[in-house]
PDB file of C-alpha atoms in Angstrom:
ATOM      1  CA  UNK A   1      -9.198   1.384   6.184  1.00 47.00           C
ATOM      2  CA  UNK A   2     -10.921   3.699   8.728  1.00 47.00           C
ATOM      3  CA  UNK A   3     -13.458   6.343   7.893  1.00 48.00           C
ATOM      4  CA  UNK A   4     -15.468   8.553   9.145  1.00 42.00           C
ATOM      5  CA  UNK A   5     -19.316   8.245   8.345  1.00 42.00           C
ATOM      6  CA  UNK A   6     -22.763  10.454   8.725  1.00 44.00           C
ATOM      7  CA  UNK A   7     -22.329   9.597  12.397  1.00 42.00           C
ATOM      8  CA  UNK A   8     -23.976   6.274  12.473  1.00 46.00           C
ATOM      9  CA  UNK A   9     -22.115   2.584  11.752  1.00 44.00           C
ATOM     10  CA  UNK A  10     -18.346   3.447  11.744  1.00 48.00           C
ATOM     11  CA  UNK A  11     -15.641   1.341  12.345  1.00 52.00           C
ATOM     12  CA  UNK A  12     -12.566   2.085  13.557  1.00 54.00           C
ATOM     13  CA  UNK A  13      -9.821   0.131  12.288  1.00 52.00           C
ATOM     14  CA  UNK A  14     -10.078  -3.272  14.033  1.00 46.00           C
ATOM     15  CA  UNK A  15     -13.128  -2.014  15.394  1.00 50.00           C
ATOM     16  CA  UNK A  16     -10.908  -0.812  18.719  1.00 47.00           C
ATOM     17  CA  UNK A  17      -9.191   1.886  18.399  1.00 51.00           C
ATOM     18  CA  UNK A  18      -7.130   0.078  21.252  1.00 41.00           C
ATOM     19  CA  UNK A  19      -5.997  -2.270  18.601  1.00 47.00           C
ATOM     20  CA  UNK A  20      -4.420  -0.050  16.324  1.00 48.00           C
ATOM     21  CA  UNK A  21      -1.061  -0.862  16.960  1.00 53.00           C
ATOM     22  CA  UNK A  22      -2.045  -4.200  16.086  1.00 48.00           C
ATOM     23  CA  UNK A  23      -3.671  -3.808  12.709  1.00 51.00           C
ATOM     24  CA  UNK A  24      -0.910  -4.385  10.005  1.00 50.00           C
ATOM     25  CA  UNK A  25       0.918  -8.108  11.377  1.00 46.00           C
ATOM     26  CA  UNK A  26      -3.263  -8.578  12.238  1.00 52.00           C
ATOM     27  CA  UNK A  27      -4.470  -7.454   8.454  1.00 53.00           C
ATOM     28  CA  UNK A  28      -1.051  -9.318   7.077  1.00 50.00           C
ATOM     29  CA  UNK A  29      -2.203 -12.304   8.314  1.00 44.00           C
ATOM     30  CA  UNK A  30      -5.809 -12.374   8.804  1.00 50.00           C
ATOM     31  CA  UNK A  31      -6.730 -10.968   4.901  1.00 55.00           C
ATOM     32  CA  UNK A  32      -3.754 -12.131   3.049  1.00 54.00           C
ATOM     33  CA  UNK A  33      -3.000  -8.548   2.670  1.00 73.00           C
ATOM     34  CA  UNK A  34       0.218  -8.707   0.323  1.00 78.00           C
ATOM     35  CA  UNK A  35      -1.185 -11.408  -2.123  1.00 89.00           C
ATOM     36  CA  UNK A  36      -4.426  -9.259  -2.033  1.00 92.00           C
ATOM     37  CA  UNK A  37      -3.020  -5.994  -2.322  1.00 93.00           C
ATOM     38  CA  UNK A  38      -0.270  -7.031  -5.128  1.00 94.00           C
ATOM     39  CA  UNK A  39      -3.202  -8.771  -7.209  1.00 96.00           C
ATOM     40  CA  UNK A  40      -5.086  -5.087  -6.694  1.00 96.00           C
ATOM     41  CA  UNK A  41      -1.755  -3.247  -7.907  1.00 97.00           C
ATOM     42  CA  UNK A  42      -1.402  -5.575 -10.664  1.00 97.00           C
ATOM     43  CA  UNK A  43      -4.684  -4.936 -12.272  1.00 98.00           C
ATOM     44  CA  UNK A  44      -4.593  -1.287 -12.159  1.00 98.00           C
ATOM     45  CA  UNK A  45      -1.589  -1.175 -14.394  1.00 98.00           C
ATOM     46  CA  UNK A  46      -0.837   2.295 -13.102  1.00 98.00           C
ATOM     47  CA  UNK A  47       0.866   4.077 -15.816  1.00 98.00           C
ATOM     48  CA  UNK A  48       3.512   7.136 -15.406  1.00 98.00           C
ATOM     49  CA  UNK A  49       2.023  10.405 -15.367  1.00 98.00           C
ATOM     50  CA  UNK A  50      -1.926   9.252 -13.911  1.00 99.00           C
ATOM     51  CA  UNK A  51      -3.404  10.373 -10.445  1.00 99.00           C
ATOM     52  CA  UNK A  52      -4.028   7.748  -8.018  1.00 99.00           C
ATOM     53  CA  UNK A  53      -6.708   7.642  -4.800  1.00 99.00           C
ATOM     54  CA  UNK A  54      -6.333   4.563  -2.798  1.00 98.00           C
ATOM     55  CA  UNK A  55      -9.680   5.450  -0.944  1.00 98.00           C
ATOM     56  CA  UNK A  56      -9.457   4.111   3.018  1.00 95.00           C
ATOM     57  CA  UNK A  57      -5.512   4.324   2.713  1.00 95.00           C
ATOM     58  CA  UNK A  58      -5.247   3.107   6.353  1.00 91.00           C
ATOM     59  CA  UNK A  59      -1.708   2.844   7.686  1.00 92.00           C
ATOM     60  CA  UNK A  60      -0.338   3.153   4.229  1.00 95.00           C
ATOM     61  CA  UNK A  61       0.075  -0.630   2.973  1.00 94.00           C
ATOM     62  CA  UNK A  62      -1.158  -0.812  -0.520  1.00 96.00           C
ATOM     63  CA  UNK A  63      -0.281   3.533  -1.610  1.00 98.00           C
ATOM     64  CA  UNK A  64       3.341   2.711  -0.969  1.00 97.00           C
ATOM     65  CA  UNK A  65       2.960  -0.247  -2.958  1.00 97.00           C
ATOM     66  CA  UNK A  66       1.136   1.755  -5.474  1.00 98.00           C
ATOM     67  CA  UNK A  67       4.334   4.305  -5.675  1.00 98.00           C
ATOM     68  CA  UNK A  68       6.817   1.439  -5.866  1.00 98.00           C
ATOM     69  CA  UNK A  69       4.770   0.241  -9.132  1.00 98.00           C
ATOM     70  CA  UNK A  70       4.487   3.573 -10.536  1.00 98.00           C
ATOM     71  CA  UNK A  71       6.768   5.949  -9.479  1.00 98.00           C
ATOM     72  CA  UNK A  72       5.659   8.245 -11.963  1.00 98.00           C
ATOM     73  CA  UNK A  73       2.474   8.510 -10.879  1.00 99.00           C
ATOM     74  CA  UNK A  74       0.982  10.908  -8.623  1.00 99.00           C
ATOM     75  CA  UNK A  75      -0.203   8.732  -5.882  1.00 99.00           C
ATOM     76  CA  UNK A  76      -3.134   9.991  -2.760  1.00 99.00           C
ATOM     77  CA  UNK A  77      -4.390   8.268  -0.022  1.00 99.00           C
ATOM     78  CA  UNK A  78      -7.231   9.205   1.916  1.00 98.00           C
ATOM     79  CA  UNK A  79      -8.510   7.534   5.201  1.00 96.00           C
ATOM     80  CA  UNK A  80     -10.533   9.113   8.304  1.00 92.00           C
ATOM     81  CA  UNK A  81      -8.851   7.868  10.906  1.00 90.00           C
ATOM     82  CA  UNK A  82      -6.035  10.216  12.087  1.00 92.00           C
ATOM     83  CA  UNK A  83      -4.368   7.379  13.894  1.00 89.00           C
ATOM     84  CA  UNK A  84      -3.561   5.114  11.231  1.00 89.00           C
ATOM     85  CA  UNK A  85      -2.892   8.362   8.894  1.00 94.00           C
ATOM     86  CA  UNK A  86      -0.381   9.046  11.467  1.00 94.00           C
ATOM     87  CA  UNK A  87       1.219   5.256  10.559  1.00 93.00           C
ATOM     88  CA  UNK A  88       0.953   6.110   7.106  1.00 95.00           C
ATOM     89  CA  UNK A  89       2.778   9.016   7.480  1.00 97.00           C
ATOM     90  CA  UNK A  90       5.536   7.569   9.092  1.00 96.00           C
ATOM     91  CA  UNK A  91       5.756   5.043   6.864  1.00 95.00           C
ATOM     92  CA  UNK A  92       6.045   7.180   4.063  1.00 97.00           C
ATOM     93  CA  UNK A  93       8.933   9.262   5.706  1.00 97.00           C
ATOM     94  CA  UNK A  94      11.107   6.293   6.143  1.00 97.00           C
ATOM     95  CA  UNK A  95      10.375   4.842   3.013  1.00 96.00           C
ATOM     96  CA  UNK A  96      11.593   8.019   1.056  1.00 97.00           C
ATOM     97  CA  UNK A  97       8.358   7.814  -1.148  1.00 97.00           C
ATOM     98  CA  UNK A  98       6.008  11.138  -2.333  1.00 97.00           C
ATOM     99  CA  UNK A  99       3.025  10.517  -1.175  1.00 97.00           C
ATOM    100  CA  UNK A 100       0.016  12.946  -0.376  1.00 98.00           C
ATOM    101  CA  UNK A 101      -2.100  11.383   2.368  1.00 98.00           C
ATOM    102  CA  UNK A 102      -5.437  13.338   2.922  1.00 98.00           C
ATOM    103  CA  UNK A 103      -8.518  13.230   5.909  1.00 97.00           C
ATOM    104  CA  UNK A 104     -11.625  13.073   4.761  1.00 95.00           C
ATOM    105  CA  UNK A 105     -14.744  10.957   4.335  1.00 87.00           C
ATOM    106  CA  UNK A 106     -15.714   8.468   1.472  1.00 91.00           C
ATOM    107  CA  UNK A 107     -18.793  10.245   0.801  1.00 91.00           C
ATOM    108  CA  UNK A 108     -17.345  13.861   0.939  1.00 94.00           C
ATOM    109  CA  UNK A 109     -14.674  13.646  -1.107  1.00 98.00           C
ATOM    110  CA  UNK A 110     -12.205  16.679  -1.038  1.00 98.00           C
ATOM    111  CA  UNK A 111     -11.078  16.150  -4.841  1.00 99.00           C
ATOM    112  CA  UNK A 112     -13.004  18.144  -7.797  1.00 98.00           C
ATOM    113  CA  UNK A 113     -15.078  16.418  -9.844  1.00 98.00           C
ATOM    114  CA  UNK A 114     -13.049  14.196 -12.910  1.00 98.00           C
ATOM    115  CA  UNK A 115      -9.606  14.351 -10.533  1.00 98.00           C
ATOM    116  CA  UNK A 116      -8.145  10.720 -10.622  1.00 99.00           C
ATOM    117  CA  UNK A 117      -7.353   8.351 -13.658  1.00 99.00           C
ATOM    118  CA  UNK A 118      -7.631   5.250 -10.628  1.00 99.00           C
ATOM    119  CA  UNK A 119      -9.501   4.743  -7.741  1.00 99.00           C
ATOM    120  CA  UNK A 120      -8.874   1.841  -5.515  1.00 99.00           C
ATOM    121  CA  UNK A 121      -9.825   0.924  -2.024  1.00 98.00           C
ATOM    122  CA  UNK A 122      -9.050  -2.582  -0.446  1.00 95.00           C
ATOM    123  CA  UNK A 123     -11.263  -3.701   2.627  1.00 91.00           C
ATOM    124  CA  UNK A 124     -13.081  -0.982   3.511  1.00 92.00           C
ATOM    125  CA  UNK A 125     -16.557  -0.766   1.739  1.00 94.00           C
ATOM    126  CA  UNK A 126     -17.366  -3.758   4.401  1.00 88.00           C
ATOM    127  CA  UNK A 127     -16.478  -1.108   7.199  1.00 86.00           C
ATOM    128  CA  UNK A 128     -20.043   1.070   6.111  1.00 90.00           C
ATOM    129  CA  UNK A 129     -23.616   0.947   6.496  1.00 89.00           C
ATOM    130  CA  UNK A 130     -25.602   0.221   2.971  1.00 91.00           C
ATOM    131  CA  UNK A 131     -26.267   3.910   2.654  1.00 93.00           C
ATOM    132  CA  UNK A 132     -22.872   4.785   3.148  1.00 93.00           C
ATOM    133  CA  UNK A 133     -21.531   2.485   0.827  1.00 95.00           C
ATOM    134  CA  UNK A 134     -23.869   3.680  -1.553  1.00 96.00           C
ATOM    135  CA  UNK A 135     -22.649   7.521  -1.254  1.00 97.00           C
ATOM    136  CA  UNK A 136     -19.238   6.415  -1.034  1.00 98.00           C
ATOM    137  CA  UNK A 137     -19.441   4.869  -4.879  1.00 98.00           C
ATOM    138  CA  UNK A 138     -21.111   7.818  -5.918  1.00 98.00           C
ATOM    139  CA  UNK A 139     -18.189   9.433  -4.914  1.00 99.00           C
ATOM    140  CA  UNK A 140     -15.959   7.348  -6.718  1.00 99.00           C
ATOM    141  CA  UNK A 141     -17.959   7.553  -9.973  1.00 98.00           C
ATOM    142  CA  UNK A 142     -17.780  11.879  -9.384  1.00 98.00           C
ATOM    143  CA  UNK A 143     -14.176  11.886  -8.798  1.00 99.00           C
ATOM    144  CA  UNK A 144     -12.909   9.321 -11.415  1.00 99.00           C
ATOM    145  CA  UNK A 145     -12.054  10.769 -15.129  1.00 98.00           C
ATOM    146  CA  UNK A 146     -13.806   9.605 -17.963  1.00 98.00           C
ATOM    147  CA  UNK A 147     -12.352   6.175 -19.033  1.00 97.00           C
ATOM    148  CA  UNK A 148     -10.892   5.692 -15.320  1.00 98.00           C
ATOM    149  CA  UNK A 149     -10.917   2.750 -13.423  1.00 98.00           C
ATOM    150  CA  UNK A 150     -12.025   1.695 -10.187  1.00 99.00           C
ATOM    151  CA  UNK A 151     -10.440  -1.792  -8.302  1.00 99.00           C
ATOM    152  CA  UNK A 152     -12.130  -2.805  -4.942  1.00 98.00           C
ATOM    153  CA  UNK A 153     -11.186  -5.440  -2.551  1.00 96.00           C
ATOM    154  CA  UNK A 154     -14.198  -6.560  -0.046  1.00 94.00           C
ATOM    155  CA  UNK A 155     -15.922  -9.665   1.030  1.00 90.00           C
ATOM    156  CA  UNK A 156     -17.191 -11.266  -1.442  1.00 89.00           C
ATOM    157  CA  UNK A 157     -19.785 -14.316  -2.026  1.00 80.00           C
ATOM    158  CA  UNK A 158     -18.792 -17.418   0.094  1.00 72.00           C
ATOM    159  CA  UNK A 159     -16.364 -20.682  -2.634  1.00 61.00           C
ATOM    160  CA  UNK A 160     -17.847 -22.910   0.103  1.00 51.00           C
ATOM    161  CA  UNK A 161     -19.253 -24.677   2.743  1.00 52.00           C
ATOM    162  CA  UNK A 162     -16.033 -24.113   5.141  1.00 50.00           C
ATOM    163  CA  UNK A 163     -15.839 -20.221   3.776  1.00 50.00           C
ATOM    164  CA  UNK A 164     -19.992 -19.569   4.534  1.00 53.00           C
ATOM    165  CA  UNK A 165     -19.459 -20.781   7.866  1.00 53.00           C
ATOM    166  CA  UNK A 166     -16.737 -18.021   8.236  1.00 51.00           C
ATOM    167  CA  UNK A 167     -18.748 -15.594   6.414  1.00 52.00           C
ATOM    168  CA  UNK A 168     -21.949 -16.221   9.289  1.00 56.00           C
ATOM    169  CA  UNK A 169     -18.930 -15.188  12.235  1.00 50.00           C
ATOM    170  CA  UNK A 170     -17.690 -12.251  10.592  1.00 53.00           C
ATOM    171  CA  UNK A 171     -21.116 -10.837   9.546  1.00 55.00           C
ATOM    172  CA  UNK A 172     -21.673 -11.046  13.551  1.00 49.00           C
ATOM    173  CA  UNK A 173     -18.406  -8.066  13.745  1.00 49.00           C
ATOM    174  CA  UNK A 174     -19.259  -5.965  11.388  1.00 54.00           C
ATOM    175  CA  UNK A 175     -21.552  -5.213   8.277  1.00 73.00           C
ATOM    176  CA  UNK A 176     -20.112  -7.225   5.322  1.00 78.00           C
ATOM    177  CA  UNK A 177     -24.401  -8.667   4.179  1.00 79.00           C
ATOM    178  CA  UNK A 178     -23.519  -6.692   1.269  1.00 85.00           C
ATOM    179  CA  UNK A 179     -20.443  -7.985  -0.187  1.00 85.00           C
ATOM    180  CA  UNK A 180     -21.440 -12.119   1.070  1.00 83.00           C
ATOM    181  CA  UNK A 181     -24.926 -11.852  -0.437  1.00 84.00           C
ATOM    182  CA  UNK A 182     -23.449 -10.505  -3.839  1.00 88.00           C
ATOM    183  CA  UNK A 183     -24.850  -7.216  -4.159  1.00 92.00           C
ATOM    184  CA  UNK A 184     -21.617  -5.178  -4.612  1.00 96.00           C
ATOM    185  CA  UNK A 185     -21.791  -5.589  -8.536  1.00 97.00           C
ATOM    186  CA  UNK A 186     -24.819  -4.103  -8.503  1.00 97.00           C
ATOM    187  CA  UNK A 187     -24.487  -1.071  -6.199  1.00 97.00           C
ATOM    188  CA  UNK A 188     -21.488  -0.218  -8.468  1.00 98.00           C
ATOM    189  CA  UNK A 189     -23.466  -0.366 -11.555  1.00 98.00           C
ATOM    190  CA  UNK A 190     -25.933   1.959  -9.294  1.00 98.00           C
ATOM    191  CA  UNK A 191     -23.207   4.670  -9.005  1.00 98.00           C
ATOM    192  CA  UNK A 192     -22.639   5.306 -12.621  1.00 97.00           C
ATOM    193  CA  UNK A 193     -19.221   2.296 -13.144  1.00 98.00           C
ATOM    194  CA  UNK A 194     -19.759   0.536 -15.861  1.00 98.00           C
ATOM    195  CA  UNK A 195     -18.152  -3.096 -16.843  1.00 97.00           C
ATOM    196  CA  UNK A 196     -18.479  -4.470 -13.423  1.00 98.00           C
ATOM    197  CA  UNK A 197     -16.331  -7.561 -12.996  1.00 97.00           C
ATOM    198  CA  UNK A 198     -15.010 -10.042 -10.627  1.00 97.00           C
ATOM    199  CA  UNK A 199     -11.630 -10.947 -11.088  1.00 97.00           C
ATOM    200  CA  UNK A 200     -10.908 -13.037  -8.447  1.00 95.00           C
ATOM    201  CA  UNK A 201     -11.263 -14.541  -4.940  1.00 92.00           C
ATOM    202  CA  UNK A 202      -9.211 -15.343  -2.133  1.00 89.00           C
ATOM    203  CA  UNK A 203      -9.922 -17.520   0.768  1.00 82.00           C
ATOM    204  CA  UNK A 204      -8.728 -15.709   4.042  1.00 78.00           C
ATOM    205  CA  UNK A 205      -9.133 -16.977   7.447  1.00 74.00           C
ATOM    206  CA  UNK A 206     -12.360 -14.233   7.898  1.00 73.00           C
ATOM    207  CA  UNK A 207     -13.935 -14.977   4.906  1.00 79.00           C
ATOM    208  CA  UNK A 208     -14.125 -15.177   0.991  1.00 87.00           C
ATOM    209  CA  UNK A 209     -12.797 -11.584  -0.367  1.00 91.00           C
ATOM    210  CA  UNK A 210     -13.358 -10.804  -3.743  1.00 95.00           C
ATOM    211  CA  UNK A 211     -11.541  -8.834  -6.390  1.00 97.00           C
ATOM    212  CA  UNK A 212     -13.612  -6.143  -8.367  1.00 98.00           C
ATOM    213  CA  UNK A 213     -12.990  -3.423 -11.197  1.00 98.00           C
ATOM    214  CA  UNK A 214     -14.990  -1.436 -13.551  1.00 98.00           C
ATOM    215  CA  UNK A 215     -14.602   1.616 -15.084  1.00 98.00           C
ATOM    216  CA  UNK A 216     -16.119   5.028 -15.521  1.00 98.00           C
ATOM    217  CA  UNK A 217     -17.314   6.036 -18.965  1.00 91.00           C
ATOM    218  CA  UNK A 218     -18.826   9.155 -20.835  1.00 74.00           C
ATOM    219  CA  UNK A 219     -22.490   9.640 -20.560  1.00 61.00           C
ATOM    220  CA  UNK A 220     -22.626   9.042 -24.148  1.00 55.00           C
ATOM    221  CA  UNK A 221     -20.887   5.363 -23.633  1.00 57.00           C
ATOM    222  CA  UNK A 222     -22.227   4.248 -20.616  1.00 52.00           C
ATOM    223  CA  UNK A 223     -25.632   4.425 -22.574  1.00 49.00           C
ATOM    224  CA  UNK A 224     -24.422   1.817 -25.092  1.00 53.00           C
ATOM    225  CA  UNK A 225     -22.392  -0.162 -22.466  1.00 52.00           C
ATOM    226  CA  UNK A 226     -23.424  -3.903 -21.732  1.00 48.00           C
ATOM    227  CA  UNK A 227     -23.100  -4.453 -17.977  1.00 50.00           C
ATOM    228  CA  UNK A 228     -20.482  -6.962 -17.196  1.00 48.00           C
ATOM    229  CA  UNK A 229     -17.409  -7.256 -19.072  1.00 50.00           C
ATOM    230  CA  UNK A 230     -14.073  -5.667 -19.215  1.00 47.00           C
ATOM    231  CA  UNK A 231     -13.172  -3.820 -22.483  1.00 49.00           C
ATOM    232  CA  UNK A 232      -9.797  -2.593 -22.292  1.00 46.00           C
TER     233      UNK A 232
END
């Protein structure tokens, strides 16, 4: 969920690096992390043989999960945070799973250009600056094959009264303006994904956090694409 930026608004993982210990019963809990991450999992419809980035892997949650679904696939993970990449790593060991877990930075990608079929990240575009988030999805777009798909997890625009009110106290932690003011759509459309969609929301005790895919097409396509929409 951690990673490193241009030197100027990262997060750690719970913001603490004292906390680390703490962050999967506090992410289980707090986010609704395994109805989140199995909805996320369940729309990428991983099939055998396609290269997977889960891109903020953190301690390891949602690339294990990915394996489990797909064990055919190739799956990466990718976080800046060596702590929690340590977690992951462990994690991986005992659960007898392949997985390649990486160090590196959203918006410096180690990966050749066209490299993964799926791109997903879960809870961490609300960890960056605007900027960053904005390089980070470029990013995405480079590394994602033509016809590849990208699934995001973040805070998302407020359901109500109750989850505005939440939205105002988390906003005061870290930079989530972005995602609760409804501009992630857009700043994926900005990065070259096209058939932006929201596909669902959750109510968590921090906040509204809303599901997201779209997909990366040819130059040629993308052209003719309508924005909004899935097309299979």
């Amino acid at each position: 969920m951690a990673l490193p930026d241009s030197g100027k608004g990262y997060l750690p993982a719970l913001k603490y690096r004292w906390l680390i210990p703490l962050y999967d019963p506090v992410i289980r809990v707090a986010f609704r992390e395994s109805t989140i991450k199995e909805r996320l999992v369940e729309e990428a419809a991983i099939k055998g043989g396609q290269k997977v980035l889960d891109l903020g892997c953190g301690t390891g949650t949602l690339v294990l999960l990915l394996k489990r679904a797909q064990p055919d696939a190739t799956v990466v993970g990718i976080d800046g945070d060596p702590e929690v990449l340590q977690i992951a790593r462990r994690k991986a060991a005992l659960s007898g799973l392949e997985i390649v877990l990486d160090r590196g930075m959203a918006y410096a990608l180690p990966y050749p250009d066209e490299s993964f079929d799926v791109v997903l990240t879960s809870l961490v575009l609300h960890h960056l600056t605007r900027e960053d988030k904005a390089r980070a999805l470029r990013e995405v777009s480079r590394v994602l094959r033509p016809g590849g798909s990208f699934h995001a997890a973040d805070f998302g625009k407020p359901q109500n009264a109750l989850m505005r009110s939440l939205a105002i106290v988390s906003e005061l932690l870290e930079e989530t303006k972005d995602g609760v003011e409804g501009r992630l759509p857009e700043m994926f459309r900005a990065a070259g994904l096209s058939g932006v969609e929201e596909t669902a929301k959750f109510m968590t005790p921090l906040g509204t956090v809303s599901l997201y895919r779209a997909r990366k097409l040819s130059n040629k396509k993308r052209m003719n694409d309508e924005p909004g929409g899935w097309r299979a």
